[in-house]
Structure formats: structure tokens, C-alpha cells
PDB file of C-alpha atoms in Angstrom:
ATOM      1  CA  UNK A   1     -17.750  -9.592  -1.203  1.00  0.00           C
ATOM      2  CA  UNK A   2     -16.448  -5.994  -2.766  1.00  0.00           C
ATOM      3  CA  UNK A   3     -13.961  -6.121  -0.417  1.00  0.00           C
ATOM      4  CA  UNK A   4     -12.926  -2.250  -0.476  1.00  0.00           C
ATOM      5  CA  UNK A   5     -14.757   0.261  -2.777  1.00  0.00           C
ATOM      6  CA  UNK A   6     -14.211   4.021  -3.188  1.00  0.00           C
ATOM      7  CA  UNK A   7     -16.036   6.551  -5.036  1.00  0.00           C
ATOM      8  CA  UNK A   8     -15.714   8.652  -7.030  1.00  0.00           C
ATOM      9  CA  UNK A   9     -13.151   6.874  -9.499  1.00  0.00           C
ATOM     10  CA  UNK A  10     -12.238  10.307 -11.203  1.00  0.00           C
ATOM     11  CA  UNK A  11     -12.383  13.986 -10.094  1.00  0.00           C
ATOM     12  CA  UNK A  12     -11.172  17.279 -11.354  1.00  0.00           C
ATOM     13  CA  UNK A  13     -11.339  20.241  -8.937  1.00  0.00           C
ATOM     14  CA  UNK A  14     -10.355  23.738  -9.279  1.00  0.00           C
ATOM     15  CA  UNK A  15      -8.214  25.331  -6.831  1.00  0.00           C
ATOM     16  CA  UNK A  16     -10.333  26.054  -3.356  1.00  0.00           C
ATOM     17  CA  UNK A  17     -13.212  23.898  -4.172  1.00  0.00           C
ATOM     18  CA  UNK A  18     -14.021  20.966  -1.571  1.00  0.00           C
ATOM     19  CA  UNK A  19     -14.659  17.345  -2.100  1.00  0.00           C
ATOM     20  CA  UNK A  20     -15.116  14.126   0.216  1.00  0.00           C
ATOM     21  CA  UNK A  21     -13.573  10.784  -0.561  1.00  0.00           C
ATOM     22  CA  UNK A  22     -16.088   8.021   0.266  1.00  0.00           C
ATOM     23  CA  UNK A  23     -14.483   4.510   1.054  1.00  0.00           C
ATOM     24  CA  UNK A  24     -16.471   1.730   2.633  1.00  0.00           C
ATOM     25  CA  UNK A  25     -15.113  -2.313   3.769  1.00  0.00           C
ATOM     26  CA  UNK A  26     -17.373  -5.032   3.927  1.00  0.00           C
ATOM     27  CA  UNK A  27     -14.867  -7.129   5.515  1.00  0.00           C
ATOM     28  CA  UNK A  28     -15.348  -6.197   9.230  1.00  0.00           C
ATOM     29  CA  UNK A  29     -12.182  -4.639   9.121  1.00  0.00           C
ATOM     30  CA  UNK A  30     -11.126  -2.293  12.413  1.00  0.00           C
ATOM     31  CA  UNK A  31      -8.552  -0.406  10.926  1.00  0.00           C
ATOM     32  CA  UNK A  32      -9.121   1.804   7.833  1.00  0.00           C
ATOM     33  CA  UNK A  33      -6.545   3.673   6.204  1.00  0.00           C
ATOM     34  CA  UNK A  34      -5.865   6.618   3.677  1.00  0.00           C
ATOM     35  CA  UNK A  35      -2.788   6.753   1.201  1.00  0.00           C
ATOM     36  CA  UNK A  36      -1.665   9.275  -1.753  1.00  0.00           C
ATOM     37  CA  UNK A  37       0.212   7.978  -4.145  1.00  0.00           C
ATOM     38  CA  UNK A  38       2.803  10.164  -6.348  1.00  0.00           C
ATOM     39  CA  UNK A  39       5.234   9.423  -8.832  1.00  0.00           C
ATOM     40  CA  UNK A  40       8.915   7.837  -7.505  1.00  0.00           C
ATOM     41  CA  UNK A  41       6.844   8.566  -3.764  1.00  0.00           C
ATOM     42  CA  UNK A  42       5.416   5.281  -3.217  1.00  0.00           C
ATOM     43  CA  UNK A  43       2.389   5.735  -0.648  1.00  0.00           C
ATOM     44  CA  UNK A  44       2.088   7.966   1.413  1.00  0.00           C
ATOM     45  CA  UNK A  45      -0.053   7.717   4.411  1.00  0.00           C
ATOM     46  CA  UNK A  46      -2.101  10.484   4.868  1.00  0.00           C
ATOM     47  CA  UNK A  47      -4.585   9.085   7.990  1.00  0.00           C
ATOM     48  CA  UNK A  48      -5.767   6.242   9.330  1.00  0.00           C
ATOM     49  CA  UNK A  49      -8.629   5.335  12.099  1.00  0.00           C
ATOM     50  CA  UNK A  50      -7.530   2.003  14.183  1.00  0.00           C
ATOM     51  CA  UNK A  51     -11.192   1.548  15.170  1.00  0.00           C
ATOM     52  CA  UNK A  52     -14.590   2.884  14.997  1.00  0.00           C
ATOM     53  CA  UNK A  53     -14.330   6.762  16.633  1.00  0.00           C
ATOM     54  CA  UNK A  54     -11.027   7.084  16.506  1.00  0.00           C
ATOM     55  CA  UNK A  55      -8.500   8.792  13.715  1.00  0.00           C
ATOM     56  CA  UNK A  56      -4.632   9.434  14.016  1.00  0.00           C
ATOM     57  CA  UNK A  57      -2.803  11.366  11.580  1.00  0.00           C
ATOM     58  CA  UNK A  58      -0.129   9.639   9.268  1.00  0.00           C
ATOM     59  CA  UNK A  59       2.686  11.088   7.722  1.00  0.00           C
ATOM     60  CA  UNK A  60       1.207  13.955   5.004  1.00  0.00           C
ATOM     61  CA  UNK A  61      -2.606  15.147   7.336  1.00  0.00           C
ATOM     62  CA  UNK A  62      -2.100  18.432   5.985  1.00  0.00           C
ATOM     63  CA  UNK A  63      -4.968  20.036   4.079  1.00  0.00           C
ATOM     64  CA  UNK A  64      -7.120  16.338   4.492  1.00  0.00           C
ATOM     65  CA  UNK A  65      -9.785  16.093   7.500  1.00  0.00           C
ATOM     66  CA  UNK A  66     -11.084  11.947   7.982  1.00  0.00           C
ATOM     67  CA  UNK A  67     -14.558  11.043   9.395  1.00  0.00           C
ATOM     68  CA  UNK A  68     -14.708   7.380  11.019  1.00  0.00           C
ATOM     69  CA  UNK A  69     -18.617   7.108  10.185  1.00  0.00           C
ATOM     70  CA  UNK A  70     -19.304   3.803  11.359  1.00  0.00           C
ATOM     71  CA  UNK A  71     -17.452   0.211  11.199  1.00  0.00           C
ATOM     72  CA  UNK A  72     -17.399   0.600   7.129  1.00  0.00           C
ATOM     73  CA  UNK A  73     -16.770   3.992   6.185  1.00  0.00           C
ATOM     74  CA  UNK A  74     -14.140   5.961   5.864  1.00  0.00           C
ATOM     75  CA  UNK A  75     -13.953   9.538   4.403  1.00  0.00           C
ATOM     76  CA  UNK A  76     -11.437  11.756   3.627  1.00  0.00           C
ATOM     77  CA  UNK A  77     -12.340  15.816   2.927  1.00  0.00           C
ATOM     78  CA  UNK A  78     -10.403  18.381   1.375  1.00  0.00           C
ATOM     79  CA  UNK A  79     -11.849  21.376   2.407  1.00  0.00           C
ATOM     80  CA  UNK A  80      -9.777  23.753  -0.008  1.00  0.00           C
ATOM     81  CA  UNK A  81      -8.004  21.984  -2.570  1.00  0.00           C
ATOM     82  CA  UNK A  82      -4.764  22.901  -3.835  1.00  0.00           C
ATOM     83  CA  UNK A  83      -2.858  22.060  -6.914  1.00  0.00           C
ATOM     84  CA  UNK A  84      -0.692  19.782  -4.617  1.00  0.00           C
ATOM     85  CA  UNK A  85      -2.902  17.942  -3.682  1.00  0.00           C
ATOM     86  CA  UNK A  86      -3.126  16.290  -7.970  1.00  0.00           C
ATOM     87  CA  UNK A  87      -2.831  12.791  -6.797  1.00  0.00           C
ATOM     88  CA  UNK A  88      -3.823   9.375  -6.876  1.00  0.00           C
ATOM     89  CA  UNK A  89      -5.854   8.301  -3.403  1.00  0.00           C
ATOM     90  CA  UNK A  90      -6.482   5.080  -2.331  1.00  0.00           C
ATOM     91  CA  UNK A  91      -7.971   3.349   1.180  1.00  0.00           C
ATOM     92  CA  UNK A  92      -7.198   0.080   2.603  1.00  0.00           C
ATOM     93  CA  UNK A  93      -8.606  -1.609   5.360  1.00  0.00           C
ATOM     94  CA  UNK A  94      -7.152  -4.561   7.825  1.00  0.00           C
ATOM     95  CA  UNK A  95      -6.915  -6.075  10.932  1.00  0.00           C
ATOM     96  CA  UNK A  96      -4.296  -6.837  13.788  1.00  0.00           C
ATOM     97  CA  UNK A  97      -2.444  -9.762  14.276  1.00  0.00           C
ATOM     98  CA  UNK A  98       0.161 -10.026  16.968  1.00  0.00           C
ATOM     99  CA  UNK A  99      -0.195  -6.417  17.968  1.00  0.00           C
ATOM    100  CA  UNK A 100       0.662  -5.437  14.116  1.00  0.00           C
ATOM    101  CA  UNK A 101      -0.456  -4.162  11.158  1.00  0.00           C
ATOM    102  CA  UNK A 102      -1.951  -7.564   8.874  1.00  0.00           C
ATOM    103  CA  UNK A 103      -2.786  -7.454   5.501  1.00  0.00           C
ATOM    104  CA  UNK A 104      -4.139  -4.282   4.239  1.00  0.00           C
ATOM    105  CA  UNK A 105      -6.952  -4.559   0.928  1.00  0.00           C
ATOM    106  CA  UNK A 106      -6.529  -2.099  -1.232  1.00  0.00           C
ATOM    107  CA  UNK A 107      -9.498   0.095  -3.011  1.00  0.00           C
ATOM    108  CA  UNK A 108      -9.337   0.716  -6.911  1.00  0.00           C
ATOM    109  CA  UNK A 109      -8.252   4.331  -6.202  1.00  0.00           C
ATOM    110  CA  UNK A 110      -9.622   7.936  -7.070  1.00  0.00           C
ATOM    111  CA  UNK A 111      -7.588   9.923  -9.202  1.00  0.00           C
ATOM    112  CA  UNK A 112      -7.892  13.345  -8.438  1.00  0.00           C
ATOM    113  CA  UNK A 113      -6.450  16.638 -10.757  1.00  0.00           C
ATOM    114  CA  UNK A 114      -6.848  20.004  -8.732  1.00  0.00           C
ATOM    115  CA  UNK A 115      -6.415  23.027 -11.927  1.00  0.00           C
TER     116      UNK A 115
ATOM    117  CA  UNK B   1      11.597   3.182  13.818  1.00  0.00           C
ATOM    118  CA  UNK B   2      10.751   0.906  10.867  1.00  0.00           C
ATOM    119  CA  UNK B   3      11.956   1.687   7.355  1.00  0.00           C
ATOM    120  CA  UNK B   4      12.174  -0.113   3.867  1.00  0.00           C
ATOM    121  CA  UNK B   5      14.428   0.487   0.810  1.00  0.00           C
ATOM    122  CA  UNK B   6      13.747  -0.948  -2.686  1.00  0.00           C
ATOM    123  CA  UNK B   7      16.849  -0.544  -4.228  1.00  0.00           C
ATOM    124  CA  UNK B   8      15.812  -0.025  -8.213  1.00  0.00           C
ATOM    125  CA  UNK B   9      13.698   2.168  -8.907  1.00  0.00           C
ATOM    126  CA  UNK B  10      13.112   0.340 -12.445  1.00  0.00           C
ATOM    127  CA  UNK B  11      13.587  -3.271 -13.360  1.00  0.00           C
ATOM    128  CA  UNK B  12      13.846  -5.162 -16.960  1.00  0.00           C
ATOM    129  CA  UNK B  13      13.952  -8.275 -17.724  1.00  0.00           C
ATOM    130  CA  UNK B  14      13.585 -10.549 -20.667  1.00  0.00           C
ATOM    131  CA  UNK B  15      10.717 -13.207 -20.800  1.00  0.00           C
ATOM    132  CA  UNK B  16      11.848 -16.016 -19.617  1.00  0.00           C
ATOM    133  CA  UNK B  17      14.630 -14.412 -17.255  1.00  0.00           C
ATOM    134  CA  UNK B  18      14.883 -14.590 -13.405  1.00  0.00           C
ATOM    135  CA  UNK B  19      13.281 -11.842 -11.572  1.00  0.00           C
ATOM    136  CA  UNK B  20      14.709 -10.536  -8.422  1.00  0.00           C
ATOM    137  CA  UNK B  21      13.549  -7.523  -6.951  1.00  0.00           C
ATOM    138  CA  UNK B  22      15.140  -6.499  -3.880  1.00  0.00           C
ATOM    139  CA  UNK B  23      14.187  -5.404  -0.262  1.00  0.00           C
ATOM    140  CA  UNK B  24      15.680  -4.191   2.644  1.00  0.00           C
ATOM    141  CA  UNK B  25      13.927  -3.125   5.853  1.00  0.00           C
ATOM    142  CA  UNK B  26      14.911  -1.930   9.281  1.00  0.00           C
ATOM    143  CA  UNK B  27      13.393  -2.689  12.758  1.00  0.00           C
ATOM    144  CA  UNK B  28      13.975  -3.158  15.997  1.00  0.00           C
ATOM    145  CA  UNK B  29      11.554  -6.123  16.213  1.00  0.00           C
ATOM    146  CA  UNK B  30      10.287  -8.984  14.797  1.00  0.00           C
ATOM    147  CA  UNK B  31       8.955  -7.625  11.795  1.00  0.00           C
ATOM    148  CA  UNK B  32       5.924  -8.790   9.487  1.00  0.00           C
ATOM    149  CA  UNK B  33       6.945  -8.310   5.783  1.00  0.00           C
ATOM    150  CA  UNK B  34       4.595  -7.920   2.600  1.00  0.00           C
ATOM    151  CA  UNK B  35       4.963  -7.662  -1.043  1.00  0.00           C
ATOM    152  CA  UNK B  36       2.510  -5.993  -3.218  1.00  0.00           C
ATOM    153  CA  UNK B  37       1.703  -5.664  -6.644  1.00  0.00           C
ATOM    154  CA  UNK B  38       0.223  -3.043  -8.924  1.00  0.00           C
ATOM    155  CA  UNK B  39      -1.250  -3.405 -12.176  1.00  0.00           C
ATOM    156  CA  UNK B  40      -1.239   0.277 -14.110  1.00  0.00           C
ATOM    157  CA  UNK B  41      -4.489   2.155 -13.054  1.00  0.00           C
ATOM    158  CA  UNK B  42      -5.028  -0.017 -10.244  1.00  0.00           C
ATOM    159  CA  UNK B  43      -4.933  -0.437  -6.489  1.00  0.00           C
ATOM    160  CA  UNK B  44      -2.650  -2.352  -4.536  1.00  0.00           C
ATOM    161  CA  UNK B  45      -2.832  -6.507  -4.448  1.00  0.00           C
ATOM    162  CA  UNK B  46      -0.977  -8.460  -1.994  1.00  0.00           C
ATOM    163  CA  UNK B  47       1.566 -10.709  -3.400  1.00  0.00           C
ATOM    164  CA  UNK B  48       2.487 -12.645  -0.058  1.00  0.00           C
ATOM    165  CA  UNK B  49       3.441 -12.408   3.314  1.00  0.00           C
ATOM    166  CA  UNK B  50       5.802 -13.190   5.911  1.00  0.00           C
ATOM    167  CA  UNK B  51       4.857 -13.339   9.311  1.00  0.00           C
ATOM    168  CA  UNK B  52       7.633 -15.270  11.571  1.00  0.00           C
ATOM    169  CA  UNK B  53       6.549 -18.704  10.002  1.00  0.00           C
ATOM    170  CA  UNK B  54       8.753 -20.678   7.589  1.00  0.00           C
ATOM    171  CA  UNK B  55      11.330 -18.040   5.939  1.00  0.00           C
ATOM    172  CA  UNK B  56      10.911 -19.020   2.172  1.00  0.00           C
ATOM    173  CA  UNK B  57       7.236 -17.801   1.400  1.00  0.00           C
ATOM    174  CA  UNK B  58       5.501 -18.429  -1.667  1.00  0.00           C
ATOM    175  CA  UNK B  59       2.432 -16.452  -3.151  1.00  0.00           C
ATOM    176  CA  UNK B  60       0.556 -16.014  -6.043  1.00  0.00           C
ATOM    177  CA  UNK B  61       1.563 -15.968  -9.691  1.00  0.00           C
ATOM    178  CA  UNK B  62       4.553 -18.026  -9.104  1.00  0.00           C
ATOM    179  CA  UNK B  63       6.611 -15.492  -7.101  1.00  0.00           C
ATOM    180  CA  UNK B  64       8.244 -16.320  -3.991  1.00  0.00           C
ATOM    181  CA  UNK B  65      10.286 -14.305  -0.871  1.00  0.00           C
ATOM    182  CA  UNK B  66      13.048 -15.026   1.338  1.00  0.00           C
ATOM    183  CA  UNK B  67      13.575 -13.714   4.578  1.00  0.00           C
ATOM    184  CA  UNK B  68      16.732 -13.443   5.945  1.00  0.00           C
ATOM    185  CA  UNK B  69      17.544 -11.741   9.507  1.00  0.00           C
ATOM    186  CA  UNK B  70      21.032 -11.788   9.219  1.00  0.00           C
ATOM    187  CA  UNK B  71      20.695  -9.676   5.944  1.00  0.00           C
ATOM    188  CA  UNK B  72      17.391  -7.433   6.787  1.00  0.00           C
ATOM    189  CA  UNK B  73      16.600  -8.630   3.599  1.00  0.00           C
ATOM    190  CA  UNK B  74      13.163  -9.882   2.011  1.00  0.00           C
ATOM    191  CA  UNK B  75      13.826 -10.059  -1.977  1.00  0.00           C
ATOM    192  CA  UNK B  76      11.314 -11.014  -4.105  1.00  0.00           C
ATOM    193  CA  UNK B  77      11.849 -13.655  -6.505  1.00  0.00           C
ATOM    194  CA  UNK B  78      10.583 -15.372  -9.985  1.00  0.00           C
ATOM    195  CA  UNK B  79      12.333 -18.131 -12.132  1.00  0.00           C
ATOM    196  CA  UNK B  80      10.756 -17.236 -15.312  1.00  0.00           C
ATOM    197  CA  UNK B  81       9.296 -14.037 -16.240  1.00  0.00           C
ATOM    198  CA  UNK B  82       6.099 -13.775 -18.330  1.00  0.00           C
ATOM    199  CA  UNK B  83       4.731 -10.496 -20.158  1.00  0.00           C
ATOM    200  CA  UNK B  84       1.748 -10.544 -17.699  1.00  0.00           C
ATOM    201  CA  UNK B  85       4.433  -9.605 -14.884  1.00  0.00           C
ATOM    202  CA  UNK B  86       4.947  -6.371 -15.712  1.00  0.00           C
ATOM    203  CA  UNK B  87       3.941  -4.024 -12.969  1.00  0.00           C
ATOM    204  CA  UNK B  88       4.539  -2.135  -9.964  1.00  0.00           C
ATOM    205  CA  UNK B  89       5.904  -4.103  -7.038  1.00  0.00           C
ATOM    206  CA  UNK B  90       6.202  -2.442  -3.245  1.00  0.00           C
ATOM    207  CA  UNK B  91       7.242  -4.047  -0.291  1.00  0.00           C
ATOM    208  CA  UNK B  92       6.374  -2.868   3.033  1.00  0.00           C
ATOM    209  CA  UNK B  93       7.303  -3.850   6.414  1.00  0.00           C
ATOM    210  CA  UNK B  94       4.797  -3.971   9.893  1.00  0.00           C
ATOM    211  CA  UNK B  95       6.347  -4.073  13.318  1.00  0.00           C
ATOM    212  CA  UNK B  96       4.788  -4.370  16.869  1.00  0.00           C
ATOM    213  CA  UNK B  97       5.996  -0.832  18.743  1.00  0.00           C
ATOM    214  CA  UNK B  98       6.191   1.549  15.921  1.00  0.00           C
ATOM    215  CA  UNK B  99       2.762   3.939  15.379  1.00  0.00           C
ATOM    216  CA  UNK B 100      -0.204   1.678  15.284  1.00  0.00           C
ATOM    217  CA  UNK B 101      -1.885   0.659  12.398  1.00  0.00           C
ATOM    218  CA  UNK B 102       0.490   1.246   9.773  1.00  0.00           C
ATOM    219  CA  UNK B 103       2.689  -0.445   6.767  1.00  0.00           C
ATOM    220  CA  UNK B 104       5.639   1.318   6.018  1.00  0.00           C
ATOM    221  CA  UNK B 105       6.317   1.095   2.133  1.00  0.00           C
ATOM    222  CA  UNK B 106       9.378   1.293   0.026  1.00  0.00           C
ATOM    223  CA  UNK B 107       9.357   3.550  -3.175  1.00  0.00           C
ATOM    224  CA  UNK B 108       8.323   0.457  -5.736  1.00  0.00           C
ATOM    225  CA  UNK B 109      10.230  -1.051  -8.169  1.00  0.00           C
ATOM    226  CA  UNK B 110       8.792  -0.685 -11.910  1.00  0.00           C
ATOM    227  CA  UNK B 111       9.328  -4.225 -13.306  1.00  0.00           C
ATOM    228  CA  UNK B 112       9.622  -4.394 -17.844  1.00  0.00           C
ATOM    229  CA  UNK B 113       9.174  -7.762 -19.254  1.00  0.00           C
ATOM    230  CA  UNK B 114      10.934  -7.245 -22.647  1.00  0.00           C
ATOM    231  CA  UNK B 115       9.227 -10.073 -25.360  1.00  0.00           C
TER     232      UNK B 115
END
């Protein structure tokens, strides 16, 4: 099992180019999740899709769009990157137990610099 | 609404020294409580879990979690620190009736294991 795997692992942008996130679960998770992660922030959650066709924004959506492609995947797009948007990303995926949240996995992250 | 506050943003220790990093949460329910682990340049691995079983809670790598309603409180314990410690430690908190789908983190506590 890779439990929860994103690509890519690095990127540098420049300021108003795009770029998609891929994340995929081979867990047969229903919830998928995306975080940012900035210094003395903690995570930050920027979407997450409770099951298969359906996404809900989290606390930072702006300047990210999400595509629930199937069970698995998970993307996140940003369609014109900004400078504020240098940042550390990483998905998680889990299940409900007793009408909450369970244990989220964790991906390895993609560190992302926008110049 | 759910929160959680790490209070230390940056904790050393000595090898060999307790460890006790500290957690408070709020909610208005019976909440399920997590502690997580970072290791620099990687994602996020659960520590343990408490989820209205027995209130002491033991995970991996010798670390163990109390939690006490009376307090709001779900520290994070260790008797004896080892170098290999040293990392980023979050706890979060998940609660039936706040938005679906989501952990709510604290800022992390930075944990030094001086030799």
C-alpha cells in the first residue's frame, strides 16, 4: 500500500503561471483533503471533498479550484499563481467514524515557490 | 465551534528529560483528539488517538496522552527523551456538528532534544 502519494514533490512557478496538484489514496478513503502549511500557521485547510462528486471549501479556497476525479484522486489547481501562494501543500485522506472526522494519512507534500 | 491551542510554540529538552507538550481544545461535544508528528521535510504521521475509549492513550515511539474533560486538556507526554524525537508535533481535535470532514489543528510545537 502507498497509502497517500502526491506529485510533483517540488515546483517553482513564476507569478501567473498555472499548475495542478495531483494526489491519489489507495486506501478507499471517502474523504480527501487539501492543507497549506506556513511557518508558525500550522495547516491550513484549503478544501476538502467528503465523497466522490462533491467539494466544500475550507478555511483559505481563495485562488485554489479542487477536482474530485474519481474515489482516488484529488487535485488542486492554481490557475494564476501568486507569490502568496510560496507554500508547502499536502493532502490527506480518511474516513468517518461516529459522524466525525477519523484519522487523516498524510501525503509527503509538494513544496511549491511562486517568483 | 471547535478550536485547539498548543501553548509553546518551541520546546527543549535534554535527552533523557520528560517531555510534555501541551494541548488544549474547545468543543461543544464529545470530541475525538489526535496527535501528530512531523519529521523536517515530511508529511504528517499520526502519533495516537483518542476517541471516547480509555482516557490515558498510548501510541507509537513511547509517547502517551491524557485526556481530561474537566481540563479540555489532551497533553502529550514522554518519560525519556531521545535525539530521534526531535520534530514537529500538532494536535488536532474532530467533533460531530462542526463542518464535516475536517481536523482542526493547533499551531505545532517545535520539540529540541539537546545531547
Amino acid at each position: 500500500n502507498a497509502g497517500v502519494t502526491q506529485t510533483p514533490k517540488f515546483q517553482v512557478l513564476k507569478t501567473g503561471q498555472s499548475m495542478t496538484l495531483q494526489c491519489a489514496q489507495d486506501m478507499n478513503h471517502n474523504s480527501m483533503y487539501w492543507y497549506r502549511q506556513d511557518p508558525g500557521m500550522g495547516l491550513r485547510l484549503i478544501y476538502y471533498s467528503a465523497s466522490e462528486g462533491t467539494t466544500d471549501k475550507g478555511e483559505v479556497p481563495n485562488g485554489y479550484n479542487v477536482s474530485r476525479l474519481n474515489k482516488r484522486e484529488f487535485s488542486l489547481r492554481l490557475e494564476s499563481a501568486a507569490p502568496s501562494q510560496t507554500s508547502v501543500y499536502f493532502c490527506a485522506s480518511s474516513e468517518l467514524a461516529g459522524g466525525r472526522t477519523d484519522t487523516q494519512y498524510f501525503g509527503p507534500g509538494t513544496r511549491l515557490t511562486v517568483l | 465551534a471547535q478550536s485547539v491551542t498548543q501553548l509553546g510554540s518551541h520546546v527543549s529538552v535534554s535527552e533523557g528529560a520528560l517531555v510534555l507538550l501541551r494541548c488544549n481544545y474547545s468543543s461543544s461535544v464529545p470530541p475525538y483528539l489526535f496527535w501528530y508528528v512531523q519529521y523536517p521535510n515530511q508529511g504528517l504521521q499520526l502519533l495516537l488517538k483518542y476517541t471516547s475509549a480509555a482516557t490515558l492513550v498510548k501510541g507509537i515511539n513511547g509517547f502517551e496522552a491524557e485526556f481530561k474533560k474537566s481540563e479540555t486538556s489532551f497533553h502529550l507526554t514522554k518519560p525519556s527523551a531521545h535525539m530521534s524525537d526531535a520534530a514537529e508535533y500538532f494536535c488536532a481535535v474532530s467533533a460531530r456538528g462542526g463542518s464535516q470532514g475536517n481536523l482542526i489543528f493547533g499551531k505545532g510545537t517545535k520539540l529540541s532534544v539537546k545531547p
